[in-house]
CSV table of C-alpha atoms in Angstrom, one decimal:
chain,number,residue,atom,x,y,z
K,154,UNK,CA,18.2,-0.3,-22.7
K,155,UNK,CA,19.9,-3.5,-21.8
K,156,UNK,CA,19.7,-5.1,-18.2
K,157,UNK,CA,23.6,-4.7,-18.3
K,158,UNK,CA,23.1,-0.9,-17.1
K,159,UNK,CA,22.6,-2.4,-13.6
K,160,UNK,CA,26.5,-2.8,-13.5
K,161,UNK,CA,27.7,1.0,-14.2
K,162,UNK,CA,25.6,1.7,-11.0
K,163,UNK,CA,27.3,-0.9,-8.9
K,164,UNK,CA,30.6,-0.2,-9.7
K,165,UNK,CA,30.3,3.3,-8.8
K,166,UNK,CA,28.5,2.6,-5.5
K,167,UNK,CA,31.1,0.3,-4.7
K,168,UNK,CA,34.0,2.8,-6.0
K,169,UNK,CA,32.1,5.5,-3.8
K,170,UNK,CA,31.5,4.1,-0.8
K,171,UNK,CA,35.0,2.8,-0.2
K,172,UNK,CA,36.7,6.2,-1.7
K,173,UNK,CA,34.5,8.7,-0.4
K,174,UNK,CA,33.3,7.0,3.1
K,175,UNK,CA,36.0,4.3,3.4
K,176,UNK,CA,33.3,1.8,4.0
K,177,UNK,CA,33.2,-1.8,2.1
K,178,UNK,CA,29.4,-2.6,0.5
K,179,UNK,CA,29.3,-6.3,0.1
K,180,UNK,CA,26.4,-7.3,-2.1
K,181,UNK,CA,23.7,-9.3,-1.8
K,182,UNK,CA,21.5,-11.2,-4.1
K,183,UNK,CA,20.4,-9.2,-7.1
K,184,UNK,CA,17.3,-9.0,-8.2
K,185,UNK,CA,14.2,-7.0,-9.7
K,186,UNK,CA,12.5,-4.8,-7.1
K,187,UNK,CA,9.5,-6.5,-5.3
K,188,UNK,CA,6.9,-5.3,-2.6
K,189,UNK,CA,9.1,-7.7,-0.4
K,190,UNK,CA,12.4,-5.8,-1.4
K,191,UNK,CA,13.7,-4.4,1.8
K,192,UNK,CA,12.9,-0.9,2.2
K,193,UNK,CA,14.9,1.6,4.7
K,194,UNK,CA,14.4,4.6,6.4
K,195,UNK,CA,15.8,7.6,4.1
K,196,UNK,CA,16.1,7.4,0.3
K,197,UNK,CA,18.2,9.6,-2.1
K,198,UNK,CA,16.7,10.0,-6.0
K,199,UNK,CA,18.0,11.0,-8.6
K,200,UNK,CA,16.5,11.4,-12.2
K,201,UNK,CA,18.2,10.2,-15.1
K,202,UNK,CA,17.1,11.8,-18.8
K,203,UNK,CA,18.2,12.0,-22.3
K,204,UNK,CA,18.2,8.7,-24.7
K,205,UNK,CA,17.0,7.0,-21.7
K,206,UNK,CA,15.0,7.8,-19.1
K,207,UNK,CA,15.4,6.5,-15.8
K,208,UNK,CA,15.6,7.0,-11.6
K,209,UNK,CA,18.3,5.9,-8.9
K,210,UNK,CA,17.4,5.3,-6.3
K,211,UNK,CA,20.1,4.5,-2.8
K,212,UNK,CA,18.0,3.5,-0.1
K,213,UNK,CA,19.8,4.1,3.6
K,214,UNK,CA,19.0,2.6,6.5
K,215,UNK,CA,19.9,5.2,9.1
K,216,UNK,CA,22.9,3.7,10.9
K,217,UNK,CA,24.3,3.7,7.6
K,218,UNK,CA,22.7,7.7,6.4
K,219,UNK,CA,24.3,8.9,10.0
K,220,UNK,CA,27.7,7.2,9.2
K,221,UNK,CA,28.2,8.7,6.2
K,222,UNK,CA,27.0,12.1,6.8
K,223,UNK,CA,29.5,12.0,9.5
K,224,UNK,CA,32.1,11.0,8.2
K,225,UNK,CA,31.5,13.1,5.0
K,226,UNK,CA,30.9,16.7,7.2
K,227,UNK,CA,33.6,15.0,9.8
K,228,UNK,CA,31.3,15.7,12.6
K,229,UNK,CA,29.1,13.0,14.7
K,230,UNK,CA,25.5,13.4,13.6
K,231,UNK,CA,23.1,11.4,15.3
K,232,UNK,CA,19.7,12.6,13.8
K,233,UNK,CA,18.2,12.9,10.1
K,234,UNK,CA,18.3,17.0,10.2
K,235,UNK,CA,19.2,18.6,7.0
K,236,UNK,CA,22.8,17.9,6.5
K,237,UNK,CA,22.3,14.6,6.7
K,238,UNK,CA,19.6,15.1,3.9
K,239,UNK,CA,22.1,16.9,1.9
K,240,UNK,CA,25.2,14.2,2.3
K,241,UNK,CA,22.7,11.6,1.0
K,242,UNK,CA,21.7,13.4,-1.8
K,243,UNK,CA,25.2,14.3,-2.6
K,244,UNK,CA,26.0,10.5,-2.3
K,245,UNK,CA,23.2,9.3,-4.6
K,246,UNK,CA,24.3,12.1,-7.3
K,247,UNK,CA,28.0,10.8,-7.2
K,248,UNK,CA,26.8,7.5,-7.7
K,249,UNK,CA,24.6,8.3,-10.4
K,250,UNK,CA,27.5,10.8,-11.7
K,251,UNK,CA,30.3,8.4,-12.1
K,252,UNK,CA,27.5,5.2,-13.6
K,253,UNK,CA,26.1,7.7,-16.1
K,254,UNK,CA,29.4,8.5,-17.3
K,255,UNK,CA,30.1,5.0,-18.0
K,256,UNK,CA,27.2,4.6,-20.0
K,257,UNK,CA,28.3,8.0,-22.3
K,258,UNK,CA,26.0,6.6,-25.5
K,259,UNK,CA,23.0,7.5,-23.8
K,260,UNK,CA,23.9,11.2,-23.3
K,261,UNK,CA,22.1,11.3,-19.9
K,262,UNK,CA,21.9,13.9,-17.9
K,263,UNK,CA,20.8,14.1,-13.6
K,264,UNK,CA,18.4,16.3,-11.8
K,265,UNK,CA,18.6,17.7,-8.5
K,266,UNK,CA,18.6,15.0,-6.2
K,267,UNK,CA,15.3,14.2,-3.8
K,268,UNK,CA,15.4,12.7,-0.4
K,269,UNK,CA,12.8,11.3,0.8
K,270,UNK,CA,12.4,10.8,5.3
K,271,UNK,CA,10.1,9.0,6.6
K,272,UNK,CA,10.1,5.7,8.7
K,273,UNK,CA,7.6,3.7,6.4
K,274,UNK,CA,8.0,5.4,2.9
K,275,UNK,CA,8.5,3.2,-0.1
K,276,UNK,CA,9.8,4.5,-3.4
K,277,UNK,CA,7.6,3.2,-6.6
K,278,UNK,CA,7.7,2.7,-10.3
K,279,UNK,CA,5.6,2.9,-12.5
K,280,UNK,CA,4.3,-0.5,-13.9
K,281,UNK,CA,6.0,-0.5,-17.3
K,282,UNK,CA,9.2,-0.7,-15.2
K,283,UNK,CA,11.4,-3.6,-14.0
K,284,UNK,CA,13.6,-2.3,-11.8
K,285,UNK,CA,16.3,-3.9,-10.3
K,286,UNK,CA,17.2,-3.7,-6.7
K,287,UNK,CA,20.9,-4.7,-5.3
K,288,UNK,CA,21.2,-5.6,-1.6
K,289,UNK,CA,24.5,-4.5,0.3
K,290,UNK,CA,25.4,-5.1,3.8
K,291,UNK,CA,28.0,-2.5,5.6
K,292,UNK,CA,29.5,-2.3,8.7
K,293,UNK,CA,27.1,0.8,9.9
K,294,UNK,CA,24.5,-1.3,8.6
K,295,UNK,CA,22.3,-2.5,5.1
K,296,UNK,CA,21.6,-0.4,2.0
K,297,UNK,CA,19.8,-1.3,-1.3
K,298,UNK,CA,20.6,0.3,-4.5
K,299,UNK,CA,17.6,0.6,-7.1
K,300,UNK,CA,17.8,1.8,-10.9
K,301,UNK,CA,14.8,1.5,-13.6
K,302,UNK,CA,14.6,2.5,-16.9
K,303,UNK,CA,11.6,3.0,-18.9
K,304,UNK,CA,10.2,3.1,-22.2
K,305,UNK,CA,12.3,5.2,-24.4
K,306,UNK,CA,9.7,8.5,-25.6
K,307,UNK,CA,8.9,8.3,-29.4
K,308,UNK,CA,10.8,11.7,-29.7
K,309,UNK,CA,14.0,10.2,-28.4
K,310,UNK,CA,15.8,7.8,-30.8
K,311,UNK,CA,17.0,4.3,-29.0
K,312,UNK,CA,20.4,3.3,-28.8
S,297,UNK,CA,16.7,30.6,-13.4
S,298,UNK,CA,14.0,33.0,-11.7
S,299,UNK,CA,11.6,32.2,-9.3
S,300,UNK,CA,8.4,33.4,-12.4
S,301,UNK,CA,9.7,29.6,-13.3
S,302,UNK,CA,7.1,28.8,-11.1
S,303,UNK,CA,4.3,30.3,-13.0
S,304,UNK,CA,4.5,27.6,-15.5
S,305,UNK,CA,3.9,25.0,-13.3
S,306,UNK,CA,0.8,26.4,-11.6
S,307,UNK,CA,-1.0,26.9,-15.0
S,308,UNK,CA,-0.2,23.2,-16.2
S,309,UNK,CA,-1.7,21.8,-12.4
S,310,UNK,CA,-4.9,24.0,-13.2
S,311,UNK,CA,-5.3,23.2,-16.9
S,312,UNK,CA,-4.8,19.4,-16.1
S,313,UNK,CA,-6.7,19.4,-13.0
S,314,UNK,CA,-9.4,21.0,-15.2
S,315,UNK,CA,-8.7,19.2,-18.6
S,316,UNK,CA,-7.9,15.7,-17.1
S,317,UNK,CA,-9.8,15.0,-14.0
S,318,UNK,CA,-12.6,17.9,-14.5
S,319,UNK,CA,-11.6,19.3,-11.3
S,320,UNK,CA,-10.8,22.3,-10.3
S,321,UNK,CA,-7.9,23.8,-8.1
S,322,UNK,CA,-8.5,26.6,-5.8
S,323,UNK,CA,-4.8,28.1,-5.4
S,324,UNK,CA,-3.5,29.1,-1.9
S,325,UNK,CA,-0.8,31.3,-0.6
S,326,UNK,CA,2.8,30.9,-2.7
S,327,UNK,CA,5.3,30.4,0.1
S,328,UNK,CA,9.1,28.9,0.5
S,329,UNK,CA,8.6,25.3,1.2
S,330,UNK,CA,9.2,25.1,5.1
S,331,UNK,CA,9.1,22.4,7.7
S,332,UNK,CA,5.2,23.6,8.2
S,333,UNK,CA,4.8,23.3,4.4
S,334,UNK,CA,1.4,20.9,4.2
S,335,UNK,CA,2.4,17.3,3.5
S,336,UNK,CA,0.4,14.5,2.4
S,337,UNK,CA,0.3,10.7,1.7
S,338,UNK,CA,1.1,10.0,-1.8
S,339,UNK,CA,4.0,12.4,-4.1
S,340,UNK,CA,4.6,12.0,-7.5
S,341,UNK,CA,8.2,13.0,-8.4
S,342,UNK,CA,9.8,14.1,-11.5
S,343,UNK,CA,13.4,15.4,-11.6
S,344,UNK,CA,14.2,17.8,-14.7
S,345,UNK,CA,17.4,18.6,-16.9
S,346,UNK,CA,19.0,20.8,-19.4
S,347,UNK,CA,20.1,24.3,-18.9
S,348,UNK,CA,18.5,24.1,-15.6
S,349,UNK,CA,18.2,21.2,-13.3
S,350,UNK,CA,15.3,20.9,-10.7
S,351,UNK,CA,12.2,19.0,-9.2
S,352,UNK,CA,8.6,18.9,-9.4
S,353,UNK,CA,6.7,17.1,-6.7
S,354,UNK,CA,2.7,16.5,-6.9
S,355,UNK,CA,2.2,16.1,-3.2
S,356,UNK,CA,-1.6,14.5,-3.2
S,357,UNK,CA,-3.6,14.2,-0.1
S,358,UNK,CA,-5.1,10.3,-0.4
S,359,UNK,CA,-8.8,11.4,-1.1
S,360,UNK,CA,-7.0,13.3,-4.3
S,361,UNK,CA,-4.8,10.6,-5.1
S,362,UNK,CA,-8.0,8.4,-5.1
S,363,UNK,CA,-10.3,10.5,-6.7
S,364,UNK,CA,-8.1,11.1,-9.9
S,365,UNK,CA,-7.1,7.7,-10.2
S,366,UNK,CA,-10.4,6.5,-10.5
S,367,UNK,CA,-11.5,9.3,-12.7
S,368,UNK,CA,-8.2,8.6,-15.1
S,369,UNK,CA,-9.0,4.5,-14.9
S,370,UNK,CA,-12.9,5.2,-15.1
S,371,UNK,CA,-13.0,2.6,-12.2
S,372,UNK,CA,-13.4,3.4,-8.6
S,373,UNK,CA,-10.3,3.0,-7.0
S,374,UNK,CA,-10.7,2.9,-2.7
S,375,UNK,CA,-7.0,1.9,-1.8
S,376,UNK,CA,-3.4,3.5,-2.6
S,377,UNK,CA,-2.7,0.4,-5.1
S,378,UNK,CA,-0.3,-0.1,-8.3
S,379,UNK,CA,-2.6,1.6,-10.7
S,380,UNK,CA,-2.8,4.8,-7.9
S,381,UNK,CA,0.8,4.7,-8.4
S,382,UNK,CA,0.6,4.6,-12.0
S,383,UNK,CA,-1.9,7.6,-12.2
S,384,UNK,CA,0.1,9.6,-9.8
S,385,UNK,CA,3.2,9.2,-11.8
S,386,UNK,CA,1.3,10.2,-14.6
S,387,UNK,CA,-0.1,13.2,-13.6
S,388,UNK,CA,3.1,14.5,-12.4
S,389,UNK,CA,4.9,13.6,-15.9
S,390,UNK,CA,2.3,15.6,-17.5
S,391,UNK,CA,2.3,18.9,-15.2
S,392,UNK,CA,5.9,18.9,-15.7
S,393,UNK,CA,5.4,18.5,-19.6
S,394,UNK,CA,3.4,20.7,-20.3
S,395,UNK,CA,5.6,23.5,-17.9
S,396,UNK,CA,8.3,22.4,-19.4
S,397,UNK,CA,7.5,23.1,-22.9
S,398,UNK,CA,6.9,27.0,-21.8
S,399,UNK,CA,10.2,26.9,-20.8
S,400,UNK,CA,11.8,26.0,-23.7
S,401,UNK,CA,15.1,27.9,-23.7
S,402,UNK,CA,16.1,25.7,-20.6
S,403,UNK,CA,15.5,23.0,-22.9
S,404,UNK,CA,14.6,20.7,-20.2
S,405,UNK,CA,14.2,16.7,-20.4
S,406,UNK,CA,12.0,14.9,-17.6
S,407,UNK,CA,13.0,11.5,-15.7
S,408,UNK,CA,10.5,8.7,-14.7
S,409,UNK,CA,8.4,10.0,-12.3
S,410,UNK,CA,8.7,8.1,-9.0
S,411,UNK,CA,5.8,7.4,-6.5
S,412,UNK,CA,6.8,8.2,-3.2
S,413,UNK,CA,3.9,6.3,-0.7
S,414,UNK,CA,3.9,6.1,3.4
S,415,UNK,CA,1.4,8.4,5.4
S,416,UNK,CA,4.5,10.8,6.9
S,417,UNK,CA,6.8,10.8,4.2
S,418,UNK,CA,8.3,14.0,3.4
S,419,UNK,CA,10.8,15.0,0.1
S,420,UNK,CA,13.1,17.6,0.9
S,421,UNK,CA,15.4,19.3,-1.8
S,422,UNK,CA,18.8,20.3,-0.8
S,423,UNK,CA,19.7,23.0,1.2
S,424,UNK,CA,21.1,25.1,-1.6
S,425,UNK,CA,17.6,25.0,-3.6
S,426,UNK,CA,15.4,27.3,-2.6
S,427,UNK,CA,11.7,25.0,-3.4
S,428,UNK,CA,8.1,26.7,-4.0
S,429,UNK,CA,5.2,25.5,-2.2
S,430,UNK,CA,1.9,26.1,-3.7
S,431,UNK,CA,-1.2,24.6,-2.1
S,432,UNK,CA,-4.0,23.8,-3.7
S,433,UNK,CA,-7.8,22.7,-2.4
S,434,UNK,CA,-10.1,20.6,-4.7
S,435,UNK,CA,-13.4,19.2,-4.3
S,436,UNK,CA,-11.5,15.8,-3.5
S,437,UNK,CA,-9.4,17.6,-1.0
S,438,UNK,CA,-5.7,19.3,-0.6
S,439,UNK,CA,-2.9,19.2,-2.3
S,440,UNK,CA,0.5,21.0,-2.5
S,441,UNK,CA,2.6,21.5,-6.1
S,442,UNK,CA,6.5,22.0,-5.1
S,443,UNK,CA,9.1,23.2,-7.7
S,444,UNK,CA,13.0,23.5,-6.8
S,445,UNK,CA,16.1,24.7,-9.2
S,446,UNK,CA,19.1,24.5,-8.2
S,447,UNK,CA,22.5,26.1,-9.2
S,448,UNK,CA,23.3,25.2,-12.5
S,449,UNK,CA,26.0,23.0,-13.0
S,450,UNK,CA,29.7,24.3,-14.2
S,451,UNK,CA,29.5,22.2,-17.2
S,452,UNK,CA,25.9,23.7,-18.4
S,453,UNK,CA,26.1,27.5,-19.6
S,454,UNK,CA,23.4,29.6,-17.6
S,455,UNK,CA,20.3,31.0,-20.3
């Protein structure tokens, strides 16, 4: 799988974040994910499977997880409790949704999506994987995106 | 999909605890992942999809994560480092192979597995998944195996 998937998953983040939460992402400097990439308080994953395999990752800081589990159950929330675990793993599934469906020639399908909590977590690859992390700034705050995609199995074909 | 889904999963931990690291698991109490569900330093992740769509998390307890690294690497491994990572991810990708294979009507395709590392961390599932808990306690220490399905999508028929 090219590098060129990174895009799918930007557009949608972009298309979801101003549709659904009415909030602008600008991005920052693209790059592939580091021990120095920045690394935020609450993370929504979502695995990605079929002629590719692969993970999302959108990694909140929590002005910006609070924000938008507000304004998505239209009610202030000011602490990570467990419907602000389920808006962010609704966001990270519509962003993964609408990217997969852009990239229909790799038949892939999502699993349920994880959330991770946890002031000092960090989400890792495995080594055989470059994956690429995009930087946005927002007005509750920063966000990175992350998507990797590994070695296609030797019982799925590549595309 | 039925909660005897589980059973799969516990019989792939104990054959490749046994088969892998030459460890054995002693199995504790079955419960319904809670807040007071154990939780330790280092999870291995895999999301699953097909017919069904879920999670399998290898929560590890560090002396664990440790042990079975340095036992797959045949190299003494004292710190949570890129090739712990690596061996984490690995033995979570091949718990949920080999359960997956027993539950082949659901015809179920794994993602990467993702590392989750940071000394509180917790993964939650979403509200409407109903996760598993099953603790286990090993020579090297504790370690809890969590499985979660969800409802199955609209466009996926039910088996």
């Amino acid at each position: 799988m090219r590098v060129e998937y990174i895009n799918p998953f930007i557009r949608s983040l972009d298309h979801t974040f101003m549709t659904m939460l009415g909030c602008e992402g600008r991005r920052g400097q693209i790059s592939i994910k580091s021990n120095s990439s920045p690394h935020y308080e609450i993370s929504g994953i979502i695995g990605l499977s079929g002629r590719a395999i692969g993970t999302v990752v959108l990694n909140l800081s929590e002005g910006v997880a609070l924000k938008a589990a507000s304004h998505m159950l239209m009610c202030e929330t000011t602490e990570i409790n467990a419907d602000v675990v389920d808006a962010v793993g609704e966001l990270a599934n519509v962003v993964a949704g609408a990217a997969k469906s852009e990239l229909e020639s790799y038949q892939l399908t999502a699993s349920l999506p994880s959330v991770i909590t946890g002031r000092h977590h960090e989400v890792r690859f495995p080594s055989n994987v470059t994956p690429i992390c995009v930087p946005f700034d927002t007005k509750w705050g920063p966000l990175a995106l992350e998507v990797g995609f590994g070695p296609i199995p030797a019982t799925v074909g590549a595309v």
